[in-house]
XYZ file of C-alpha atoms in Angstrom:
684
model
C 46.233 94.513 62.179
C 48.540 91.937 64.122
C 49.883 92.412 67.625
C 53.625 91.945 68.037
C 55.037 88.227 68.195
C 55.161 88.287 71.916
C 51.818 89.592 72.685
C 50.152 87.404 74.974
C 47.556 87.195 77.777
C 49.270 83.902 80.305
C 48.833 82.909 83.461
C 51.573 82.579 85.642
C 54.447 80.651 84.481
C 53.762 77.843 87.054
C 50.114 77.446 86.206
C 49.295 74.269 85.135
C 46.716 75.575 82.465
C 49.520 77.384 80.817
C 48.283 80.415 78.268
C 44.682 80.938 78.129
C 44.672 82.509 74.531
C 47.009 80.919 71.833
C 47.121 84.506 70.236
C 46.234 88.057 70.461
C 45.175 90.178 67.768
C 44.214 93.695 68.031
C 41.033 95.060 65.269
C 39.990 98.873 65.074
C 36.583 99.518 64.526
C 35.533 101.410 61.943
C 32.003 103.129 59.934
C 29.256 102.523 63.481
C 32.161 100.190 65.554
C 34.017 104.090 65.410
C 36.031 104.380 68.742
C 36.119 100.689 69.410
C 39.248 97.929 69.609
C 38.286 94.513 68.892
C 40.398 91.993 70.658
C 41.126 89.004 69.299
C 41.450 85.698 70.869
C 41.483 81.906 70.835
C 40.153 80.305 73.667
C 41.352 77.472 75.430
C 37.537 76.855 76.602
C 34.544 78.053 76.144
C 32.439 76.434 78.402
C 32.812 77.466 81.866
C 31.754 76.174 84.928
C 29.603 77.696 87.665
C 30.983 76.583 91.224
C 28.434 73.665 93.477
C 27.775 75.766 96.055
C 26.200 79.260 93.552
C 22.652 79.652 93.953
C 22.346 80.216 90.625
C 19.905 77.516 88.435
C 22.773 76.796 85.824
C 26.142 75.127 86.040
C 27.756 76.067 83.017
C 27.854 79.364 81.177
C 29.340 80.957 77.367
C 30.773 84.423 76.820
C 31.617 84.717 73.240
C 32.694 88.276 74.400
C 34.134 90.060 77.308
C 33.499 93.867 77.465
C 30.154 95.540 76.527
C 29.413 98.063 74.398
C 25.920 98.756 76.332
C 27.492 101.335 78.277
C 24.631 101.086 81.464
C 25.209 103.511 84.162
C 24.713 100.495 86.222
C 26.779 97.801 84.848
C 30.379 98.706 84.724
C 33.128 96.450 86.175
C 33.896 97.175 89.351
C 36.361 98.680 90.900
C 38.711 97.942 94.131
C 39.265 100.689 96.745
C 42.798 101.480 96.791
C 44.460 103.661 100.177
C 45.804 106.625 98.927
C 48.963 107.645 100.555
C 46.608 111.143 101.589
C 44.011 108.928 103.848
C 41.993 108.544 100.885
C 40.020 105.574 98.815
C 40.144 105.712 94.609
C 39.042 102.268 92.599
C 42.479 100.716 91.014
C 40.966 101.813 87.668
C 41.281 104.891 88.478
C 44.975 105.131 89.362
C 47.586 106.738 87.145
C 51.063 106.372 87.515
C 52.774 109.007 88.731
C 49.972 108.609 92.234
C 51.185 108.000 95.515
C 49.695 105.409 97.450
C 49.740 103.549 100.793
C 52.470 100.690 100.653
C 53.717 98.369 103.258
C 58.569 98.351 104.029
C 59.661 96.754 107.056
C 62.020 99.738 109.159
C 63.846 98.212 112.198
C 61.862 95.789 113.705
C 58.377 96.305 112.612
C 56.811 96.751 108.846
C 55.443 100.495 108.284
C 53.467 101.848 105.547
C 54.690 104.493 103.824
C 53.892 106.260 100.951
C 54.944 104.688 97.388
C 53.928 105.804 93.758
C 52.169 103.773 90.994
C 54.750 102.284 88.669
C 52.614 100.990 86.078
C 49.154 100.347 85.684
C 47.808 97.420 83.262
C 43.904 95.205 83.050
C 43.687 91.776 81.776
C 41.012 88.968 81.973
C 41.351 86.464 84.422
C 39.292 83.681 86.390
C 38.711 85.244 89.438
C 38.141 83.805 93.051
C 36.394 85.190 95.588
C 37.880 84.760 99.515
C 35.527 85.198 101.941
C 36.953 86.843 105.610
C 35.766 86.454 108.556
C 33.983 89.582 109.070
C 31.751 89.194 106.151
C 33.646 90.815 103.728
C 34.710 89.549 100.723
C 37.739 90.333 98.474
C 37.770 89.066 94.181
C 41.106 88.353 92.753
C 43.002 85.939 90.335
C 44.121 82.870 91.799
C 47.560 83.806 91.472
C 47.322 87.100 93.283
C 49.405 87.138 97.007
C 47.849 88.584 99.768
C 50.379 89.610 103.111
C 49.031 86.629 105.674
C 50.500 86.149 109.440
C 52.796 83.420 107.886
C 54.123 85.470 105.139
C 53.000 86.088 101.487
C 50.516 83.817 100.284
C 48.832 83.108 96.892
C 44.849 82.707 96.489
C 44.982 79.131 95.509
C 47.560 76.644 94.788
C 48.202 72.995 95.613
C 49.980 71.027 98.229
C 52.145 69.111 96.074
C 52.619 68.802 91.922
C 53.593 71.910 89.186
C 51.363 74.617 91.062
C 52.598 73.916 94.594
C 53.113 77.068 96.323
C 52.251 78.524 99.735
C 48.168 79.722 99.195
C 45.516 80.723 101.184
C 43.794 78.292 103.449
C 41.227 79.008 106.486
C 43.359 78.896 109.120
C 45.327 82.352 107.393
C 44.488 85.318 108.643
C 45.714 88.856 106.560
C 47.207 91.438 107.492
C 46.392 95.372 106.814
C 44.298 98.019 108.426
C 41.054 96.325 108.758
C 37.319 96.358 107.242
C 37.293 99.652 104.622
C 33.860 101.139 105.626
C 31.289 102.625 103.813
C 32.596 106.754 103.731
C 29.872 109.421 103.643
C 27.876 110.935 100.189
C 27.815 115.003 100.529
C 24.143 115.399 100.706
C 22.050 118.215 102.440
C 22.163 116.729 106.017
C 25.782 115.280 105.420
C 26.843 119.080 104.783
C 24.815 120.445 107.205
C 26.802 118.210 110.458
C 29.651 119.294 108.824
C 29.182 123.199 108.976
C 27.583 122.878 112.670
C 30.824 120.286 113.205
C 33.516 122.964 111.835
C 31.880 126.850 112.734
C 30.921 125.021 116.777
C 35.025 124.216 116.815
C 36.925 126.552 115.718
C 34.188 129.747 114.404
C 32.408 133.014 115.424
C 29.142 133.775 115.228
C 27.298 136.893 116.811
C 25.062 140.023 116.914
C 25.587 142.653 118.725
C 23.819 145.532 119.757
C 25.508 148.829 119.615
C 24.460 152.502 120.390
C 25.379 155.261 118.247
C 25.515 159.307 119.552
C 21.927 159.728 119.751
C 20.627 156.595 121.385
C 20.229 155.344 118.404
C 20.861 151.012 118.098
C 22.294 148.784 115.650
C 22.940 145.467 115.744
C 26.569 144.422 114.065
C 25.932 140.200 112.766
C 29.266 138.133 112.252
C 30.202 135.043 110.711
C 33.970 134.375 111.222
C 35.767 130.877 110.588
C 39.516 131.079 110.463
C 41.717 128.255 110.291
C 45.412 127.432 109.480
C 44.720 124.520 106.962
C 43.248 125.654 103.477
C 41.333 122.641 102.996
C 38.886 122.107 105.259
C 38.145 126.325 104.989
C 37.454 125.570 101.461
C 35.288 122.242 102.183
C 33.352 124.805 104.783
C 33.208 127.699 102.535
C 31.986 125.619 99.254
C 28.754 124.005 101.685
C 28.628 127.887 102.663
C 27.485 128.643 99.217
C 25.204 125.408 98.437
C 23.048 126.709 101.931
C 23.074 130.153 100.449
C 25.111 131.593 102.559
C 28.152 134.024 100.957
C 31.277 134.725 101.975
C 34.709 136.059 101.614
C 37.906 135.006 102.101
C 40.574 137.274 103.673
C 44.026 136.750 105.847
C 43.208 136.374 109.506
C 46.991 136.080 110.258
C 49.905 136.967 109.474
C 52.924 133.988 109.659
C 55.261 134.749 112.591
C 58.435 132.682 113.776
C 57.276 129.594 113.973
C 53.566 130.432 113.388
C 51.764 129.853 109.948
C 49.101 131.687 108.440
C 46.013 131.796 108.938
C 43.701 132.305 106.591
C 39.297 133.150 107.240
C 36.163 132.995 106.030
C 33.217 135.182 106.764
C 29.806 137.508 106.396
C 28.245 140.566 107.884
C 24.867 140.587 106.324
C 22.145 139.587 108.467
C 20.355 137.262 106.885
C 23.478 135.455 105.691
C 24.177 134.805 109.627
C 20.711 134.376 111.063
C 21.014 130.950 107.659
C 23.994 129.837 109.199
C 22.550 130.019 112.942
C 19.644 127.743 111.372
C 22.223 125.461 109.722
C 24.039 125.103 113.186
C 21.135 124.004 115.504
C 21.563 120.880 116.959
C 18.619 118.037 115.091
C 16.756 116.280 117.501
C 16.717 112.637 115.536
C 20.233 113.552 114.045
C 20.910 111.353 111.014
C 23.722 108.827 109.879
C 25.513 111.552 107.402
C 24.846 114.074 109.829
C 26.843 112.043 112.384
C 28.524 111.816 109.827
C 29.104 115.163 108.862
C 29.571 116.571 111.790
C 32.329 114.558 113.327
C 34.237 115.136 110.348
C 33.715 119.192 110.814
C 34.710 118.619 114.150
C 37.872 116.500 114.048
C 39.206 119.178 110.953
C 38.456 122.339 113.642
C 39.734 120.624 117.364
C 40.998 116.966 116.113
C 44.156 116.035 116.300
C 46.217 112.751 115.534
C 48.977 111.340 116.959
C 49.326 108.084 118.196
C 45.664 107.962 118.620
C 42.873 110.315 117.438
C 41.489 113.172 119.889
C 39.093 115.707 119.932
C 39.366 118.621 122.696
C 37.370 121.518 123.234
C 36.210 123.042 126.623
C 32.094 122.983 125.944
C 30.603 120.048 127.401
C 27.853 120.131 125.479
C 29.902 120.061 122.289
C 31.900 117.415 123.876
C 28.549 115.576 124.604
C 27.714 115.928 121.117
C 30.913 113.846 120.324
C 30.730 111.443 122.142
C 27.333 110.695 121.278
C 27.752 110.848 117.932
C 30.870 108.331 117.932
C 28.570 105.858 119.742
C 25.791 106.362 117.201
C 28.339 104.706 114.260
C 30.466 102.077 116.221
C 33.540 103.492 117.601
C 34.315 103.272 121.158
C 35.861 106.449 123.106
C 36.622 107.904 126.593
C 36.096 111.144 127.898
C 39.875 112.235 129.333
C 40.351 114.592 132.494
C 40.183 118.480 131.362
C 43.208 120.335 131.627
C 43.119 123.106 134.425
C 42.560 126.063 131.780
C 39.143 123.645 131.129
C 39.526 122.085 127.727
C 38.438 118.220 128.025
C 39.510 115.773 125.335
C 37.537 112.364 123.995
C 39.372 109.778 122.906
C 39.253 107.047 120.384
C 40.220 103.485 121.269
C 40.612 100.197 119.370
C 44.068 101.743 117.841
C 45.408 102.302 114.003
C 42.505 99.574 112.235
C 39.589 102.273 114.523
C 41.738 105.440 113.006
C 41.390 104.224 109.377
C 37.393 103.546 110.230
C 37.096 106.449 111.210
C 38.851 108.405 108.626
C 37.447 106.429 105.770
C 33.481 106.739 107.532
C 33.827 110.907 108.128
C 35.493 111.706 105.515
C 37.720 114.920 106.946
C 39.092 117.550 104.758
C 42.356 117.999 106.234
C 45.430 115.556 105.011
C 47.138 115.820 107.386
C 45.178 114.575 109.891
C 44.175 111.454 107.909
C 47.516 109.942 106.924
C 48.679 107.044 108.032
C 52.396 106.376 106.394
C 54.945 106.128 108.917
C 53.161 103.529 111.454
C 53.675 100.322 112.925
C 51.427 97.709 111.647
C 52.490 95.300 114.752
C 50.108 92.912 113.314
C 46.624 94.988 113.672
C 43.692 94.603 111.475
C 43.798 90.652 111.043
C 40.875 89.465 109.256
C 40.843 86.121 109.140
C 40.169 84.326 105.883
C 36.540 82.121 106.136
C 36.929 80.489 102.238
C 38.028 80.921 99.254
C 36.458 79.809 96.111
C 36.156 80.288 92.366
C 33.149 81.918 90.947
C 33.251 80.540 87.416
C 33.414 83.678 85.798
C 36.894 85.756 84.167
C 36.322 89.033 84.919
C 38.668 91.442 83.998
C 41.094 92.031 86.431
C 43.071 95.638 87.541
C 46.420 95.718 88.815
C 49.569 98.147 89.806
C 52.813 98.249 90.479
C 54.167 100.669 92.924
C 57.994 101.234 94.723
C 57.180 99.203 97.618
C 55.685 95.786 95.704
C 52.636 95.892 97.536
C 49.510 98.493 98.424
C 46.696 98.818 100.807
C 43.697 96.519 98.282
C 40.109 96.340 100.735
C 41.816 97.012 103.363
C 44.477 94.713 103.399
C 48.072 94.313 101.838
C 48.180 92.739 98.525
C 51.328 92.177 96.318
C 52.026 93.539 92.776
C 51.061 90.246 90.825
C 54.175 88.775 88.989
C 52.836 87.742 85.905
C 52.202 92.229 85.673
C 55.129 92.180 82.444
C 52.736 89.839 80.250
C 49.571 92.094 81.024
C 51.214 95.421 80.398
C 52.154 94.154 76.919
C 48.122 94.625 76.137
C 47.857 98.569 77.011
C 45.177 97.967 78.690
C 43.344 99.883 81.068
C 40.250 100.243 83.330
C 36.701 101.961 82.951
C 35.718 103.070 79.759
C 37.747 99.979 78.227
C 35.068 97.974 78.953
C 32.855 99.470 76.724
C 35.426 100.285 73.977
C 37.619 97.215 73.948
C 36.275 94.127 73.267
C 37.427 90.869 74.061
C 36.239 88.086 71.311
C 36.532 84.822 70.822
C 36.677 84.316 67.353
C 37.084 80.365 67.336
C 34.129 79.957 69.912
C 31.756 77.542 67.706
C 34.339 75.194 66.593
C 35.888 74.758 70.742
C 31.814 74.255 71.836
C 31.033 71.932 68.929
C 34.856 69.927 69.903
C 34.002 70.418 73.470
C 30.401 68.879 72.968
C 31.513 65.742 71.512
C 30.142 62.811 72.867
C 31.648 60.843 75.482
C 32.932 64.504 76.637
C 29.599 65.984 77.640
C 26.336 65.038 79.308
C 23.886 67.606 78.126
C 23.770 69.936 80.860
C 22.031 73.296 80.435
C 24.251 75.978 79.560
C 23.275 79.488 80.157
C 24.419 82.900 77.839
C 24.405 86.585 78.985
C 25.142 85.890 82.722
C 28.446 88.023 82.234
C 27.937 90.599 79.529
C 25.289 90.778 77.000
C 25.761 87.900 73.969
C 23.848 89.924 71.197
C 25.401 93.206 72.255
C 26.471 95.532 69.062
C 29.493 93.448 68.157
C 27.273 90.629 67.665
C 26.410 91.623 64.152
C 29.288 91.887 62.679
C 30.876 88.813 65.043
C 28.038 86.359 64.551
C 29.596 84.408 67.834
C 25.874 83.996 69.397
C 24.496 82.375 66.250
C 27.071 80.007 65.536
C 27.212 78.996 69.283
C 23.560 78.833 69.415
C 23.839 76.576 66.056
C 26.205 73.977 67.681
C 23.883 73.840 70.948
C 20.996 73.092 68.416
C 22.586 70.342 66.368
C 23.185 68.341 69.826
C 19.543 69.962 70.798
C 20.674 70.813 73.629
C 19.719 72.599 76.161
C 20.104 76.569 76.903
C 18.541 79.846 78.319
C 19.627 83.597 76.830
C 19.329 86.202 78.436
C 19.659 89.913 76.432
C 18.851 93.242 76.310
C 19.542 93.775 72.926
C 16.634 93.328 69.790
C 19.563 91.509 67.424
C 18.222 88.166 69.009
C 15.569 88.596 66.344
C 18.396 87.835 64.015
C 18.517 84.977 64.986
C 14.544 84.230 64.989
C 13.990 81.187 62.504
C 16.984 78.795 64.396
C 16.048 79.393 67.731
C 12.356 78.601 66.973
C 14.155 75.330 65.633
C 16.083 74.998 68.742
C 12.792 75.610 70.826
C 11.381 72.569 68.729
C 14.497 69.950 69.440
C 14.978 71.081 73.332
C 14.670 73.639 76.280
C 15.201 76.985 75.419
C 14.298 79.911 77.043
C 14.980 83.957 75.837
C 14.576 86.159 78.262
C 14.763 89.990 77.471
C 15.402 92.549 80.530
C 13.265 96.014 80.104
C 14.128 97.547 82.961
C 11.745 101.070 81.691
C 9.592 102.401 79.584
C 9.613 105.994 80.319
C 12.133 107.439 77.839
C 13.756 109.677 80.013
C 14.774 107.262 82.276
C 16.086 104.582 79.418
C 18.143 107.703 77.412
C 20.302 108.285 80.559
C 20.655 105.079 82.225
C 20.755 102.899 78.739
C 22.197 104.511 75.756
C 24.182 101.926 73.989
C 20.742 99.461 74.106
C 17.535 98.910 72.040
C 14.568 101.069 72.445
C 12.324 99.419 75.597
C 9.510 99.234 73.426
C 11.256 97.424 70.514
C 12.461 95.114 73.491
C 8.951 94.356 74.012
C 8.181 93.320 70.300
C 11.045 91.349 70.657
C 9.391 89.259 73.246
C 6.133 89.289 71.546
C 7.759 87.911 68.353
C 9.922 85.587 70.227
C 6.888 83.778 71.308
C 4.554 83.788 68.346
C 7.934 81.891 67.032
C 7.483 79.072 69.411
C 10.193 80.541 71.398
C 9.402 80.847 75.300
C 10.591 84.364 75.961
C 9.993 86.131 79.380
C 11.143 89.093 80.931
C 12.776 90.610 83.581
C 12.481 93.968 84.493
C 15.307 94.844 85.170
C 17.688 96.812 86.963
C 14.673 98.338 88.979
C 15.859 101.827 89.856
C 14.847 103.829 93.176
C 13.490 107.346 92.340
C 14.435 106.425 88.245
C 12.082 103.379 87.358
C 11.059 102.313 90.707
C 7.317 104.359 90.363
C 3.404 102.554 90.373
C 2.569 103.350 87.669
C 6.303 102.925 85.436
C 6.466 99.420 86.327
C 2.661 99.446 85.447
C 3.192 99.928 81.925
C 6.096 97.612 81.840
C 4.335 94.483 83.423
C 1.460 95.217 81.082
C 3.048 96.157 77.590
C 4.805 92.429 78.577
C 1.705 90.722 79.230
C 0.544 91.849 75.867
C 3.295 90.790 74.804
C 2.537 87.402 75.682
C 5.408 87.287 78.198
C 5.794 83.900 79.810
C 7.334 85.085 82.967
C 7.986 88.392 84.024
C 9.623 89.488 87.519
C 11.768 92.390 88.851
C 15.027 93.234 89.875
C 15.994 96.174 92.436
C 18.945 97.844 91.130
C 21.968 96.866 93.555
C 25.454 97.946 93.796
C 28.468 96.193 94.490
C 32.042 97.937 95.980
C 33.056 99.546 92.413
C 29.643 99.840 90.741
C 28.387 101.509 93.778
C 31.197 104.774 93.156
C 30.116 104.520 89.528
C 26.584 105.075 89.778
C 26.562 106.506 92.543
C 28.918 109.084 90.970
C 26.677 109.707 87.509
C 23.497 109.933 90.258
C 24.936 112.901 92.088
C 25.549 114.638 88.393
C 22.613 113.683 87.188
C 20.276 113.605 89.706
C 21.912 114.630 93.123
C 18.365 114.591 94.838
C 18.108 111.129 94.962
C 21.049 110.758 96.776
C 20.105 111.058 99.908
C 17.213 108.196 99.120
C 20.328 106.327 98.295
C 22.667 106.455 101.571
C 19.537 105.087 102.894
C 18.833 102.427 101.003
C 22.204 101.504 100.144
C 24.033 100.689 103.475
C 24.849 97.291 102.090
C 25.481 96.171 98.237
C 21.817 95.048 98.189
C 18.666 97.045 99.448
C 16.944 95.559 101.901
C 14.800 92.222 102.106
C 12.201 93.916 103.191
C 12.131 96.449 99.844
C 13.258 93.621 97.389
C 10.350 91.924 98.527
C 7.631 94.624 98.586
C 8.793 95.044 95.049
C 8.520 92.135 94.066
C 4.857 91.435 95.596
C 3.931 94.639 93.672
C 4.792 93.611 90.565
C 3.124 90.008 91.120
C 0.379 91.776 91.886
C 0.215 93.901 88.817
C 1.015 90.608 86.602
C -1.924 89.546 87.784
C -3.975 92.306 87.398
C -3.172 92.404 83.680
C -3.337 88.057 83.801
C -0.084 87.250 83.064
C 2.534 84.941 85.301
C 5.052 85.967 87.381
C 8.087 84.086 88.284
C 11.203 84.303 90.502
C 14.390 85.776 88.636
C 15.676 82.440 88.602
C 13.012 80.700 86.832
C 13.172 83.869 84.655
C 16.757 83.699 84.111
C 17.331 79.451 83.017
C 15.357 76.982 82.594
C 15.613 74.363 84.731
C 18.156 71.675 83.123
C 17.694 68.536 81.376
C 19.548 65.691 81.653
C 20.604 63.677 78.536
C 21.281 60.149 78.609
C 24.744 60.218 78.119
C 27.159 59.539 81.120
C 28.634 62.374 82.588
C 32.767 62.359 81.489
C 35.167 61.429 83.819
C 37.097 64.728 83.419
C 34.459 67.476 84.101
C 35.717 70.879 82.208
C 36.717 73.994 84.856
C 36.645 77.229 84.114
C 38.354 79.063 81.282
C 38.596 81.797 78.824
């Protein structure tokens, strides 16, 4: 079915590249593609250039499709965290019209943070740029996007003159906002124990009282009670207690009177649960990071106050010492204030609004009124200097929203609504599941490639495929674009490589063999595990891993150099030595030209999606992942140990190891034709 005549994916009107696609046509999948939608587009360019600063062993890529039907739980498109009005973060793809987020508005002398509704939400595919900040954080956005700087709104890219002359980011700019967005806690067992310790010691009561009946018989009354005005922390505490085998009942504790709110409580008077509660709130000898976050969240919910600053009050010196130590362990600066005449002291958090936000997002208290920043003035706090702006060389799914204020807080900086919103909105694209179900198909990819490889325009550089989405995903059987691209590259004797996890590559076996006789060709299969259970849970849309092993053997037998990436290796799921050994042995026997492992990495957005899946499928692994992934990548020592382990296995079975870069692509070869004066640039 055809799209309306005015349906176009476009860059901004003043962008010299103009329209990305000459037309967009929607087709509903049928039969084996039921439930999917294919967006037919005519791309202006098909060869994408990778930035020279990139470490990958190739400069040019081709992606005939956007989106992927494999539905792997670890490679869903990443999302940008947006600050909600309630003081929590949510990926931008998960926002919906009507949600309240934090925007800014000028009130009096200052720009202030205010709550603002989401009015529209959409997605598109655009060339991506990486903005790197002085604290090491990176932001990925289109060149047309705008951020608030100390010198006003600025686009990501622009020029000093000409058609694209507009204010744009430079290394002299600082982005304004709430400051770096920290990694929040995982609701693991240590976090829950820490939370219960903090909230009970702050506002609960726990006792064993001995009584004597008439006649001398003694008995002990066991009691635990937690009474709070706010229901959110009470509900959280009760849930954590239930998980820890401490059942409680909820009951009214004090009725509302005058200007005092009603108070509800939870508690138990059974001996075993009370004794279990005592063990849960013991001070750990060496508190871990997650316990520390939970403790601070609990004590803040019980005894914390958010005014101009954050204060946590208590009269118990031991509790106050624990609070001070916990703040220091997480890198917060604080000061102990002089106790009041009643003996109640307070610990005050230092660092202003950025540290308030960092504390709230780091420990995740339950009480909404103690975590909102609306109404506060920016006053220049949270400024972060721009170090560089560089193209990624890829066109990626981009998500955006329209809010009542025209801006929102994304990745800790003030981000402007995209002014290309109306043309994006026409597409009706959403995020998350759409990446798997709505596939962009560049129907003119073959003819565009033939034109771009014409003598005088192209120097014969190596081209890599499969660097973004799988060129042999299921819909290749429907469109055959990858086959057409391989045919054109073969005719031109242009070197290329393919990375795939699909056995559909065998449908082009004869063509690939002919290409290998004419030029340098490499096909690499991604085979992360042979474990049936792990494969079904993590790669539901991919061919069986043993079928991929067979594909490696057939490719090599036909003269097409084929290697294997044992990727991604999933901690706790597919990283046991016997699991890795099984993959290595099978691949060596299949004649793999190279075998190398890649450990799972969790980029922002992917982290939330993968850990969300893991929490439901294998919750016992959450603590391990919290320790292993404080950042996107596991520690270098862990990655190196995996490489050494797999290399040893490969050697024992008589195979050949390779670096990840070598396995992904052959070294580019140079042809005799001169490089054109005007290079092909990033495009769709």
